[in-house]
Short mmCIF file of C-alpha atoms in Angstrom, two decimals:
data_model
loop_
_atom_site.label_atom_id
_atom_site.label_comp_id
_atom_site.label_asym_id
_atom_site.label_seq_id
_atom_site.Cartn_x
_atom_site.Cartn_y
_atom_site.Cartn_z
CA MET A 1 118.04 113.45 103.34
CA ARG A 2 116.74 111.53 106.20
CA ALA A 3 114.39 108.98 106.67
CA ALA A 4 112.73 106.41 109.54
CA LYS A 5 113.13 103.05 109.17
CA TYR A 6 111.37 99.86 111.57
CA ILE A 7 114.69 98.06 112.57
CA GLY A 8 113.14 95.23 114.47
CA GLY A 9 112.47 94.58 117.74
CA GLY A 10 109.96 97.40 118.71
CA ARG A 11 112.17 99.91 117.05
CA ILE A 12 112.26 103.30 114.62
CA GLU A 13 115.69 104.85 113.94
CA VAL A 14 116.20 107.92 112.13
CA GLY A 15 119.14 108.87 109.99
CA ASP A 16 120.11 109.86 106.71
CA ALA A 17 119.28 108.07 103.59
CA GLU A 18 120.10 108.45 99.85
CA PRO A 19 117.09 109.97 97.75
CA THR A 20 116.14 108.30 94.47
CA ALA A 21 115.93 109.96 91.39
CA PRO A 22 112.43 109.94 89.39
CA ALA A 23 113.05 108.11 86.62
CA ALA A 24 110.88 107.72 83.05
CA GLY A 25 106.96 108.01 85.32
CA GLU A 26 107.72 108.54 88.30
CA VAL A 27 107.00 111.50 90.56
CA ARG A 28 109.69 112.75 93.71
CA ILE A 29 107.57 113.82 96.36
CA ARG A 30 109.08 115.93 98.87
CA VAL A 31 106.97 114.57 102.16
CA ALA A 32 105.42 117.16 104.84
CA PHE A 33 103.06 114.99 106.61
CA ASN A 34 102.89 111.17 107.62
CA GLY A 35 100.09 109.43 109.53
CA ILE A 36 100.78 106.77 111.98
CA CYS A 37 98.01 103.96 111.05
CA GLY A 38 97.26 100.58 112.61
CA THR A 39 98.82 98.95 110.29
CA ASP A 40 102.17 100.87 110.91
CA LEU A 41 101.37 99.53 114.81
CA HIS A 42 101.51 96.09 114.27
CA ILE A 43 104.97 96.35 111.97
CA VAL A 44 106.61 97.81 114.93
CA GLN A 45 105.18 95.40 117.35
CA GLY A 46 106.66 92.92 115.17
CA HIS A 47 103.51 91.07 113.66
CA MET A 48 104.59 91.36 110.42
CA ASP A 49 108.29 90.86 110.30
CA ALA A 50 107.96 87.94 107.74
CA ARG A 51 106.31 90.56 105.07
CA VAL A 52 108.42 93.51 105.47
CA ALA A 53 112.66 93.57 104.34
CA MET A 54 114.06 95.54 107.67
CA PRO A 55 115.38 98.19 107.67
CA ALA A 56 112.07 99.35 105.98
CA THR A 57 110.61 102.84 105.87
CA ILE A 58 107.10 102.04 106.45
CA GLY A 59 104.38 104.93 106.07
CA HIS A 60 101.23 105.08 103.85
CA GLU A 61 99.26 107.97 105.17
CA MET A 62 100.87 111.11 103.38
CA SER A 63 100.94 114.57 101.87
CA GLY A 64 103.33 116.58 100.18
CA VAL A 65 104.58 118.57 96.85
CA VAL A 66 105.58 117.51 94.44
CA GLU A 67 109.71 118.36 93.38
CA SER A 68 110.53 116.70 90.19
CA VAL A 69 109.32 114.60 88.24
CA GLY A 70 110.63 111.84 85.30
CA ASP A 71 110.12 111.85 81.27
CA GLY A 72 106.75 111.81 80.29
CA VAL A 73 104.62 113.03 83.84
CA GLU A 74 102.62 115.92 83.46
CA LEU A 75 102.29 116.72 87.39
CA ALA A 76 103.94 120.27 87.39
CA PRO A 77 106.62 120.76 90.57
CA GLY A 78 104.97 122.22 93.64
CA THR A 79 101.42 120.56 93.05
CA GLN A 80 100.11 119.40 96.33
CA VAL A 81 99.63 115.71 96.20
CA THR A 82 98.99 112.39 98.21
CA VAL A 83 99.55 108.99 97.00
CA MET A 84 97.12 106.14 97.19
CA PRO A 85 99.95 103.38 97.49
CA LEU A 86 98.47 100.23 95.73
CA ARG A 87 100.62 98.80 92.88
CA TRP A 88 99.01 95.89 90.94
CA CYS A 89 100.25 93.40 88.37
CA GLY A 90 97.47 93.76 86.24
CA GLU A 91 97.63 89.94 85.23
CA CYS A 92 96.07 88.04 88.08
CA PRO A 93 92.27 87.44 88.15
CA ALA A 94 90.91 89.97 90.10
CA CYS A 95 92.79 92.80 88.01
CA VAL A 96 91.48 90.92 85.32
CA ALA A 97 88.00 90.95 86.76
CA GLY A 98 88.21 94.63 87.48
CA HIS A 99 89.16 94.55 90.96
CA GLN A 100 92.57 95.74 90.79
CA HIS A 101 92.53 97.36 94.12
CA ILE A 102 92.48 93.72 95.66
CA CYS A 103 95.05 92.44 93.32
CA GLN A 104 96.48 89.04 94.54
CA ARG A 105 99.95 90.09 93.98
CA LEU A 106 99.31 93.43 95.34
CA ASP A 107 102.20 95.44 96.34
CA PHE A 108 101.09 97.72 99.48
CA VAL A 109 103.45 100.76 99.16
CA GLY A 110 104.56 101.49 102.60
CA ILE A 111 104.29 97.67 103.54
CA ASP A 112 105.99 95.23 100.71
CA SER A 113 108.09 98.55 99.14
CA PRO A 114 109.65 101.92 100.99
CA GLY A 115 107.04 104.22 102.13
CA ALA A 116 106.58 107.88 102.84
CA LEU A 117 108.52 108.43 106.13
CA GLN A 118 111.77 110.20 104.15
CA GLN A 119 112.16 113.45 102.77
CA LEU A 120 111.99 112.79 99.28
CA TRP A 121 109.81 109.84 98.13
CA THR A 122 110.04 108.51 94.36
CA VAL A 123 106.60 106.48 93.24
CA PRO A 124 104.97 105.82 89.84
CA ALA A 125 102.89 108.86 88.89
CA SER A 126 99.92 106.50 88.35
CA ILE A 127 99.32 106.68 92.29
CA VAL A 128 99.88 110.38 92.57
CA VAL A 129 96.31 112.27 93.20
CA PRO A 130 96.52 115.60 93.07
CA ILE A 131 95.31 117.99 96.71
CA PRO A 132 93.64 121.00 95.64
CA GLU A 133 95.32 124.55 97.58
CA ARG A 134 92.82 124.86 99.84
CA VAL A 135 93.23 122.09 101.78
CA SER A 136 96.16 122.05 104.04
CA LEU A 137 98.99 119.51 103.67
CA GLN A 138 98.14 118.56 107.53
CA HIS A 139 94.19 117.83 106.50
CA ALA A 140 95.75 116.30 103.30
CA ALA A 141 97.40 113.40 105.05
CA LEU A 142 94.05 112.31 106.48
CA VAL A 143 93.04 111.52 102.73
CA GLU A 144 94.32 107.72 102.56
CA PRO A 145 92.76 106.71 106.09
CA LEU A 146 89.04 109.02 104.66
CA ALA A 147 89.44 106.73 101.78
CA VAL A 148 89.20 103.40 103.91
CA ALA A 149 85.98 105.03 105.35
CA VAL A 150 84.67 105.98 101.83
CA HIS A 151 85.26 102.46 100.28
CA ASP A 152 83.59 100.88 103.38
CA VAL A 153 80.27 102.89 103.31
CA ARG A 154 80.27 102.67 99.75
CA ARG A 155 80.66 98.55 99.88
CA SER A 156 77.60 98.45 102.19
CA ARG A 157 75.37 100.75 100.23
CA LEU A 158 74.09 102.98 103.03
CA ALA A 159 71.94 105.25 101.93
CA ALA A 160 70.09 108.57 102.91
CA GLY A 161 67.54 107.60 106.00
CA GLU A 162 69.18 104.25 106.84
CA THR A 163 70.66 103.50 110.65
CA ALA A 164 74.44 102.54 110.66
CA VAL A 165 76.09 100.71 113.60
CA VAL A 166 79.70 101.03 113.68
CA ILE A 167 81.48 98.86 116.44
CA GLY A 168 84.77 100.47 117.22
CA GLY A 169 85.71 104.10 118.35
CA GLY A 170 88.86 103.96 116.76
CA PRO A 171 90.10 106.40 113.52
CA ILE A 172 88.66 104.57 110.76
CA GLY A 173 85.69 103.70 112.71
CA GLN A 174 84.97 107.34 113.76
CA LEU A 175 85.76 107.93 109.82
CA ILE A 176 83.03 105.86 108.58
CA ALA A 177 80.54 107.62 111.26
CA VAL A 178 81.55 110.85 109.56
CA VAL A 179 80.89 109.35 106.41
CA ALA A 180 77.90 107.75 106.91
CA ARG A 181 76.34 110.83 108.39
CA ALA A 182 77.68 112.99 105.39
CA THR A 183 75.48 110.41 103.26
CA GLY A 184 72.25 111.12 105.38
CA ALA A 185 72.72 108.33 107.75
CA THR A 186 71.66 107.99 111.01
CA VAL A 187 74.88 106.31 112.90
CA ILE A 188 74.84 104.44 116.28
CA LEU A 189 78.76 104.24 117.58
CA ALA A 190 79.83 101.99 119.76
CA GLU A 191 83.49 102.39 121.86
CA PRO A 192 83.84 101.90 125.40
CA ASP A 193 86.71 104.52 125.63
CA ALA A 194 85.34 107.28 126.79
CA ALA A 195 87.00 110.17 124.69
CA ARG A 196 86.45 108.10 121.66
CA ARG A 197 82.64 108.30 122.61
CA ALA A 198 82.75 112.21 123.55
CA PHE A 199 84.47 112.74 120.20
CA ALA A 200 81.91 110.56 117.94
CA GLU A 201 78.66 112.39 119.86
CA GLN A 202 80.52 115.88 119.34
CA GLN A 203 80.20 114.73 115.27
CA GLY A 204 76.78 113.74 115.27
CA ALA A 205 76.55 110.44 116.25
CA ILE A 206 74.38 108.27 118.95
CA VAL A 207 77.37 106.58 121.36
CA VAL A 208 76.97 103.92 123.87
CA ASP A 209 79.93 102.23 126.05
CA PRO A 210 79.51 98.40 125.04
CA ILE A 211 80.59 97.27 128.70
CA ALA A 212 78.53 99.28 130.62
CA GLY A 213 75.35 100.22 128.55
CA ASP A 214 73.22 97.79 126.24
CA LEU A 215 74.09 98.47 122.50
CA ALA A 216 71.72 96.41 121.92
CA ALA A 217 68.75 97.58 123.91
CA VAL A 218 69.73 100.97 121.72
CA VAL A 219 69.90 99.95 118.43
CA GLU A 220 66.31 98.46 119.29
CA GLU A 221 64.62 101.41 120.52
CA ARG A 222 66.10 103.33 117.59
CA THR A 223 65.18 101.09 114.96
CA ALA A 224 61.61 100.30 116.21
CA GLY A 225 62.68 97.08 116.94
CA ALA A 226 64.00 96.08 113.23
CA GLY A 227 67.99 96.47 113.49
CA ALA A 228 70.02 98.43 111.78
CA ASP A 229 70.43 98.42 108.09
CA VAL A 230 74.38 98.23 108.37
CA VAL A 231 76.48 97.00 111.02
CA PHE A 232 80.19 97.90 110.40
CA GLU A 233 82.41 95.95 112.48
CA VAL A 234 85.66 97.97 113.60
CA ALA A 235 87.31 96.84 116.60
CA GLY A 236 88.83 93.48 115.82
CA THR A 237 88.16 91.53 118.17
CA ARG A 238 86.25 88.15 118.38
CA GLY A 239 83.32 89.49 120.83
CA THR A 240 82.77 92.12 118.50
CA ALA A 241 82.92 90.00 115.30
CA LEU A 242 81.15 87.65 116.79
CA ASP A 243 78.17 90.08 118.63
CA ALA A 244 77.97 92.33 114.61
CA THR A 245 75.60 89.91 113.22
CA ARG A 246 73.31 90.26 116.51
CA HIS A 247 72.55 94.23 115.53
CA ALA A 248 71.55 94.17 111.60
CA ARG A 249 67.73 93.83 110.73
CA THR A 250 66.44 91.20 108.11
CA ARG A 251 68.07 91.34 105.16
CA GLY A 252 70.48 94.06 106.57
CA ARG A 253 74.19 94.40 105.55
CA VAL A 254 77.17 93.10 107.87
CA VAL A 255 80.34 94.78 106.83
CA PHE A 256 83.84 93.31 108.17
CA VAL A 257 86.31 96.35 107.97
CA ALA A 258 88.75 95.20 111.10
CA ILE A 259 91.33 92.79 110.01
CA HIS A 260 90.90 89.48 111.62
CA PRO A 261 94.47 87.69 111.51
CA GLU A 262 93.43 84.42 112.68
CA PRO A 263 89.84 82.58 112.43
CA VAL A 264 87.18 84.04 114.69
CA PRO A 265 83.36 82.77 115.48
CA VAL A 266 80.51 83.84 113.61
CA ASP A 267 76.87 83.55 114.38
CA LEU A 268 75.85 82.19 111.23
CA HIS A 269 72.34 80.60 112.14
CA ARG A 270 71.80 84.58 112.76
CA ILE A 271 73.04 85.66 109.03
CA PHE A 272 70.46 82.35 108.11
CA TRP A 273 67.67 83.44 110.16
CA ARG A 274 67.56 87.42 109.25
CA GLU A 275 69.30 86.69 105.50
CA LEU A 276 72.37 88.43 106.20
CA GLU A 277 74.24 90.29 103.77
CA VAL A 278 78.55 89.59 105.09
CA LEU A 279 80.68 91.52 103.02
CA GLY A 280 84.40 92.11 103.28
CA ALA A 281 86.03 95.82 103.26
CA ARG A 282 89.25 95.95 102.41
CA VAL A 283 91.40 98.79 101.45
CA TYR A 284 89.94 101.59 98.54
CA GLU A 285 90.08 102.74 94.80
CA ARG A 286 90.58 105.20 92.81
CA GLU A 287 86.95 106.80 92.76
CA ASP A 288 87.20 106.49 96.87
CA PHE A 289 90.77 108.46 97.43
CA GLU A 290 88.87 111.50 94.85
CA ARG A 291 86.03 111.21 96.70
CA ALA A 292 87.60 111.25 100.16
CA VAL A 293 89.44 114.35 98.82
CA ALA A 294 86.47 116.62 97.58
CA LEU A 295 84.77 115.33 101.46
CA LEU A 296 88.08 117.34 102.84
CA ALA A 297 87.84 120.15 100.82
CA GLU A 298 84.19 121.07 101.42
CA GLY A 299 84.38 120.61 105.20
CA SER A 300 82.95 117.61 105.98
CA VAL A 301 85.83 116.29 107.76
CA PRO A 302 86.50 117.62 111.96
CA ALA A 303 90.54 117.14 110.38
CA ASP A 304 91.76 119.27 113.22
CA ALA A 305 90.29 117.25 115.60
CA LEU A 306 91.09 114.14 114.48
CA ILE A 307 94.56 114.96 114.62
CA THR A 308 95.86 114.83 118.27
CA ARG A 309 99.36 116.02 117.64
CA VAL A 310 102.12 116.46 115.36
CA VAL A 311 105.89 115.25 116.07
CA ALA A 312 108.98 116.07 114.15
CA LEU A 313 111.00 113.21 112.03
CA ASP A 314 113.38 112.33 114.89
CA ASP A 315 110.53 111.79 117.55
CA THR A 316 108.73 109.04 115.05
CA MET A 317 109.33 106.85 117.73
CA GLU A 318 107.11 109.09 120.23
CA ALA A 319 104.57 108.96 118.34
CA PHE A 320 104.52 105.17 118.23
CA ASP A 321 104.42 104.80 122.09
CA ALA A 322 101.90 107.33 122.23
CA LEU A 323 99.78 105.62 119.64
CA LEU A 324 100.44 101.82 120.86
CA SER A 325 99.42 103.23 124.80
CA ALA A 326 95.75 104.57 122.91
CA ALA A 327 96.70 108.16 124.42
CA ALA A 328 95.61 109.86 121.10
CA MET A 329 93.27 109.48 117.98
CA LYS A 330 95.43 110.63 114.80
CA ILE A 331 99.33 111.49 115.35
CA LEU A 332 101.25 113.18 112.20
CA VAL A 333 104.70 112.98 111.66
CA ASP A 334 106.53 116.27 110.32
CA VAL A 335 108.56 114.76 107.53
CA GLN A 336 110.33 117.93 107.06
CA GLY A 337 110.37 119.31 110.99
CA ALA A 338 113.60 118.94 112.91
CA SER A 339 113.08 117.65 117.07
CA ALA A 340 112.05 121.25 119.25
#
């Protein structure tokens, strides 16, 4: 088979690899599509070299079809699937408390162990999620990032009739806006890129350019001076982290979604003064994956519009280059496809 591997130095190399036969309790998937996400970009930029074992087959936003199964697995070959790429120990305090998705020894598959940028991928059956036939395999590759957004919104306790501010209009910010609107909330999205603002506006969000415009004034106007019920910080900058608490109402919720690898300033006085709740939101649980599949199946997600383009496995490096230059929203790799 063929596989794409991160080899360090900002480079992805595509070459031959040996597939792994499924053992008992395992499934081998013929991978169809794999989306490139922000974490993958961090890997290729070298920010996670201390964590990934090179050469590393990365990738975790995927779809495919069951090719074969090991003993004790009930999934039938030919079933459309995706993977919830989390393997937990079951023994640490987080797991014992029922929070297996943030296991203290979590194996994030596609980062800490081999991922989906290979034509045949063998994984435990326990992390495989079936996909209905009415959902295309291209759309199914969006389940994982959509599940992130579902988890973020569920964690926020956002309810119908409430107002949410989303700071950052990248793929996850856009998906949070979509899920929030599907929940029945009004969404105000702040994003400096005009194309991303236009996309969010087409999906029904109120959009603000935080550089040329005044996000605080828009929130004040739209909420009659109260502030937003929920603020999602998805941009991941020092400035947006500091600004996030400014837009929440009294006893509102501020959800930090973006990864901040270094400590950043937060307005603790504002948190005290308005009795704000500050929440972290990381990855997802099984119910978030199932809700994401349902949203795609019912057509609540603008999947075609989110996918900027599809490239062949041999052109994986091209996809990374495009995303690093912010020239795309979501690029899928056709793992079985060949370059034109």
